[in-house]
C-alpha positions as CSV (number, residue, x, y, z in Angstrom):
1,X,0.0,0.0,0.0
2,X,2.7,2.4,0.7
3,X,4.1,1.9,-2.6
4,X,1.2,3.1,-4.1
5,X,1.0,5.9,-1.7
6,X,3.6,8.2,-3.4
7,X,2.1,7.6,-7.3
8,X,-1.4,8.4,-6.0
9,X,-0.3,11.4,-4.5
10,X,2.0,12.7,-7.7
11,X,-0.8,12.1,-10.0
12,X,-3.4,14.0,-7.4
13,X,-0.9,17.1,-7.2
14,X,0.0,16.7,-11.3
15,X,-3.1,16.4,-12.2
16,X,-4.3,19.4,-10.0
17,X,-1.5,21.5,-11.3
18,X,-2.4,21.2,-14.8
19,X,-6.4,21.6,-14.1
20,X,-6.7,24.7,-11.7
21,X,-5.4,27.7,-13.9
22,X,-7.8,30.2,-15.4
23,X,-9.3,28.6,-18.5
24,X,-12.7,28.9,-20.3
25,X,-13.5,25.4,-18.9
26,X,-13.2,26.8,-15.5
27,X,-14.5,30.0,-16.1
28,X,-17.8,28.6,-17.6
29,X,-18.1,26.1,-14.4
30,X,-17.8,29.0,-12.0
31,X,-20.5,31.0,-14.1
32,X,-22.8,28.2,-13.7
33,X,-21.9,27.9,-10.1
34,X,-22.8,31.4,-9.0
35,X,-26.0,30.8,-11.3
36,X,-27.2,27.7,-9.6
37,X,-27.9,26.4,-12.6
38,X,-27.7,22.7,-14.1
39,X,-24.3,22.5,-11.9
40,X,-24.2,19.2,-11.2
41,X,-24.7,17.6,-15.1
42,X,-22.0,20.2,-16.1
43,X,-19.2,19.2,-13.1
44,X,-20.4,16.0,-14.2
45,X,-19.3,16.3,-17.8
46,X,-16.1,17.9,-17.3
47,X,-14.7,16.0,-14.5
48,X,-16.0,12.8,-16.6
49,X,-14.1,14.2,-19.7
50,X,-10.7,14.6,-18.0
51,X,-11.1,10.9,-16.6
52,X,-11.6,9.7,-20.4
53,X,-8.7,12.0,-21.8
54,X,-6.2,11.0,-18.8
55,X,-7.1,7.2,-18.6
56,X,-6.5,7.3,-22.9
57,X,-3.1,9.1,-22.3
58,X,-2.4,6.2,-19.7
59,X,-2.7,3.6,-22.0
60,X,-0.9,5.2,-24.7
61,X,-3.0,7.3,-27.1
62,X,-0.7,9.9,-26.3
63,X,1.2,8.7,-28.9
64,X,-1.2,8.5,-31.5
65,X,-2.3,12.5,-30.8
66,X,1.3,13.2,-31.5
67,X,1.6,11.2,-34.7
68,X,-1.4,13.0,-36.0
69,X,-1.1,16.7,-35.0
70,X,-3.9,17.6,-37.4
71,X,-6.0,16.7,-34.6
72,X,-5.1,19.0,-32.0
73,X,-5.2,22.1,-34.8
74,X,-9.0,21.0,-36.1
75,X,-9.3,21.5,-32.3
76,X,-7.3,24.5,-31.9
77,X,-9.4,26.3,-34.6
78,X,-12.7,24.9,-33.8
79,X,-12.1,26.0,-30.0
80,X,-10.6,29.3,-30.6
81,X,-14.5,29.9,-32.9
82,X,-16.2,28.8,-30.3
83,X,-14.8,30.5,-27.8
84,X,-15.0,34.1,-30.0
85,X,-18.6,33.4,-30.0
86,X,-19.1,33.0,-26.2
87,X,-16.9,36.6,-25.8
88,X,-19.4,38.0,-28.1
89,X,-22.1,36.3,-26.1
90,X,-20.8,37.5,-23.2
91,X,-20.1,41.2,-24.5
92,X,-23.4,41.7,-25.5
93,X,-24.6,40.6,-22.1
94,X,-22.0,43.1,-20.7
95,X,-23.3,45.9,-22.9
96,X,-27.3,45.5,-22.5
97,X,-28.2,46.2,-19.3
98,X,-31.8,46.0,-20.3
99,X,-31.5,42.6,-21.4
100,X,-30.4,41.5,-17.5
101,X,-33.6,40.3,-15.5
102,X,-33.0,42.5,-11.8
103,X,-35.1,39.4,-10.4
104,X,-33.2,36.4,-12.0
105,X,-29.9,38.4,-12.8
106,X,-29.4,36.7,-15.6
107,X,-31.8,34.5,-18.1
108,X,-31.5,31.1,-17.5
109,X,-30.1,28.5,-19.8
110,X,-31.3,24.8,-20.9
111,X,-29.8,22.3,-19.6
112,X,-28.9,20.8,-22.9
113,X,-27.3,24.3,-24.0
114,X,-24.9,24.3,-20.7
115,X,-24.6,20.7,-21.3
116,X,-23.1,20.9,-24.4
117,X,-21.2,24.3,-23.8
118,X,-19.5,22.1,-21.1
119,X,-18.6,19.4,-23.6
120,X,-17.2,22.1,-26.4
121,X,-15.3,23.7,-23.9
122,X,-14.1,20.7,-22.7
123,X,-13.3,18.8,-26.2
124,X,-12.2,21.6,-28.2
125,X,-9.7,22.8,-26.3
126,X,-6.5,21.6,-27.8
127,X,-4.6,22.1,-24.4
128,X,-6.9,19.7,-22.8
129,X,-5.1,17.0,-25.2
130,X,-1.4,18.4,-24.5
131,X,-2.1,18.4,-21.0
132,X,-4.1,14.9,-20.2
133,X,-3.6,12.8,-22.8
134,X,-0.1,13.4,-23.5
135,X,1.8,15.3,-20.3
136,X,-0.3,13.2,-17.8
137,X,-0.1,10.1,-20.1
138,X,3.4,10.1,-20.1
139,X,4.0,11.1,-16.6
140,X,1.8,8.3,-15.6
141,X,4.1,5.7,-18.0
142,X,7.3,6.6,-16.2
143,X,5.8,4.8,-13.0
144,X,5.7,0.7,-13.0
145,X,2.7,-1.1,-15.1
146,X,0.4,-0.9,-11.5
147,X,1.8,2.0,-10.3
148,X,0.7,3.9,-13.7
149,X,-3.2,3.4,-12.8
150,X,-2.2,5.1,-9.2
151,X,-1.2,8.1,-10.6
152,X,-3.7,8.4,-13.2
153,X,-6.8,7.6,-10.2
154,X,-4.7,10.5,-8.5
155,X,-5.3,12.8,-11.1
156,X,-8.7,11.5,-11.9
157,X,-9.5,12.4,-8.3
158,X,-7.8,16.0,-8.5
159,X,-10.2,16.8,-11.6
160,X,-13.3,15.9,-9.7
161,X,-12.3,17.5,-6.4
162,X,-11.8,20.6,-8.4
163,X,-14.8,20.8,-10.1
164,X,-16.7,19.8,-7.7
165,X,-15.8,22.3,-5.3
166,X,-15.8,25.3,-7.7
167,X,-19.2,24.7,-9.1
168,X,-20.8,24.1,-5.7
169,X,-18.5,26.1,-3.8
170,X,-18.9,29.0,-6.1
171,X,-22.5,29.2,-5.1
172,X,-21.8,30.7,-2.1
173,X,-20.7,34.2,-4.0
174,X,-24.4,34.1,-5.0
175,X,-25.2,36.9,-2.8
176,X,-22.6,39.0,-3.9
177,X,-24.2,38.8,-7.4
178,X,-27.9,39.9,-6.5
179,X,-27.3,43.4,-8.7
180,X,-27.2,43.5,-12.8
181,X,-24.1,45.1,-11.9
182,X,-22.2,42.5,-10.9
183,X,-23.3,40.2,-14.1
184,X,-21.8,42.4,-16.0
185,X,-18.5,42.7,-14.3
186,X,-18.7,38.4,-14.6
187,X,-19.3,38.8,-18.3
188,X,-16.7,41.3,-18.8
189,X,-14.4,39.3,-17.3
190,X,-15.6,35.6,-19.3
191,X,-15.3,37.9,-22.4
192,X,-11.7,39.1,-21.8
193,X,-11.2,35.4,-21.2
194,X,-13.2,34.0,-23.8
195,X,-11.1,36.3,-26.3
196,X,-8.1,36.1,-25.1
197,X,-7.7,32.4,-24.9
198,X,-8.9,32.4,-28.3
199,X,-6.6,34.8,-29.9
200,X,-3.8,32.7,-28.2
201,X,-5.2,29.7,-30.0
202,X,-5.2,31.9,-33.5
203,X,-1.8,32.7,-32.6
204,X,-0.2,29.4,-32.0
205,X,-2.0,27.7,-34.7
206,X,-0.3,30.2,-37.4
């Protein structure tokens, strides 16, 4: 057991070093958090996306991403559209005012539409591939044939003890978001995101 102690742990802390950064994965699940809205089907979909990605790195499809790089650019451009439509989204939100509900704060969304924003987000973001199927999948092969499946529960278990705490523990800033105002500081800031990341992903695709 001991053995298995120190793999466990590397993949929890690798795993959680690669996942908490400000991304528009994260930035979406925190939105939806402070909503109170469909949190648990979208936590579910992104922590049971990282566990498909990092258990294919761990047995080798790593490899096969980096033998076909056309992959990861469909994805990079694909993300970086998708992406420079949820700024816009999110600018026009920023912008209208009159299009905020004072009561709701902000109109609510289908389960199905943050369902599948989660699964975009999550899937067509070419970094997600870098960083758990081929970082995390080779980390996890420098270990011993057992020890490998440590590391990647390790890292399985960082990913859902990160988004579960930031789309249920985000809930409690719900208060501090009663006014329009505050919305539209949150979509200022998912637009700035939004657009950055997706310029970045312009960028290092050309």
């Amino acid at each position: 057991m001991v053995s298995y102690f120190f793999p466990a742990v590397a993949g929890l802390l690798t795993g959680a070093g690669l996942i908490i950064a400000i991304g528009a994965q994260n930035v979406f699940v925190l939105r939806q958090g402070i909503r109170r809205e469909h949190v648990l089907p979208v936590v579910a979909v992104c922590t049971a996306s990282d566990i498909v990605l990092i258990l294919a790195g761990v047995i080798g499809l790593g490899a096969v991403v980096t033998a076909h790089p056309q992959v990861v650019d469909l994805a990079t451009f694909a993300g970086a559209g998708y992406l420079l439509v949820l700024a816009a989204l999110a600018a026009r939100r920023a912008m209208r005012p009159a299009a905020i509900d004072a009561g709701n704060a902000v109109a609510a969304t289908s389960r199905w539409a943050a369902v599948g924003t989660a699964v975009a987000l999550t899937w067509l973001n070419p970094h997600v591939y870098l960083d758990t199927v081929i970082t995390l999948g080779a980390i996890a092969n420098t270990h011993g044939p057992q020890s490998k499946w440590v590391f990647a529960a390790g890292a399985c278990a960082a990913s859902l003890l990160w988004f579960a705490a930031l789309g249920f523990g985000s809930g409690k800033l719900a208060p501090l978001f009663a006014k329009p105002r505050a919305w539209r500081l949150l979509d200022v800031l998912v637009a700035v995101v939004m657009g950055s990341l997706a310029v970045g992903l312009i960028v290092s695709a050309l």
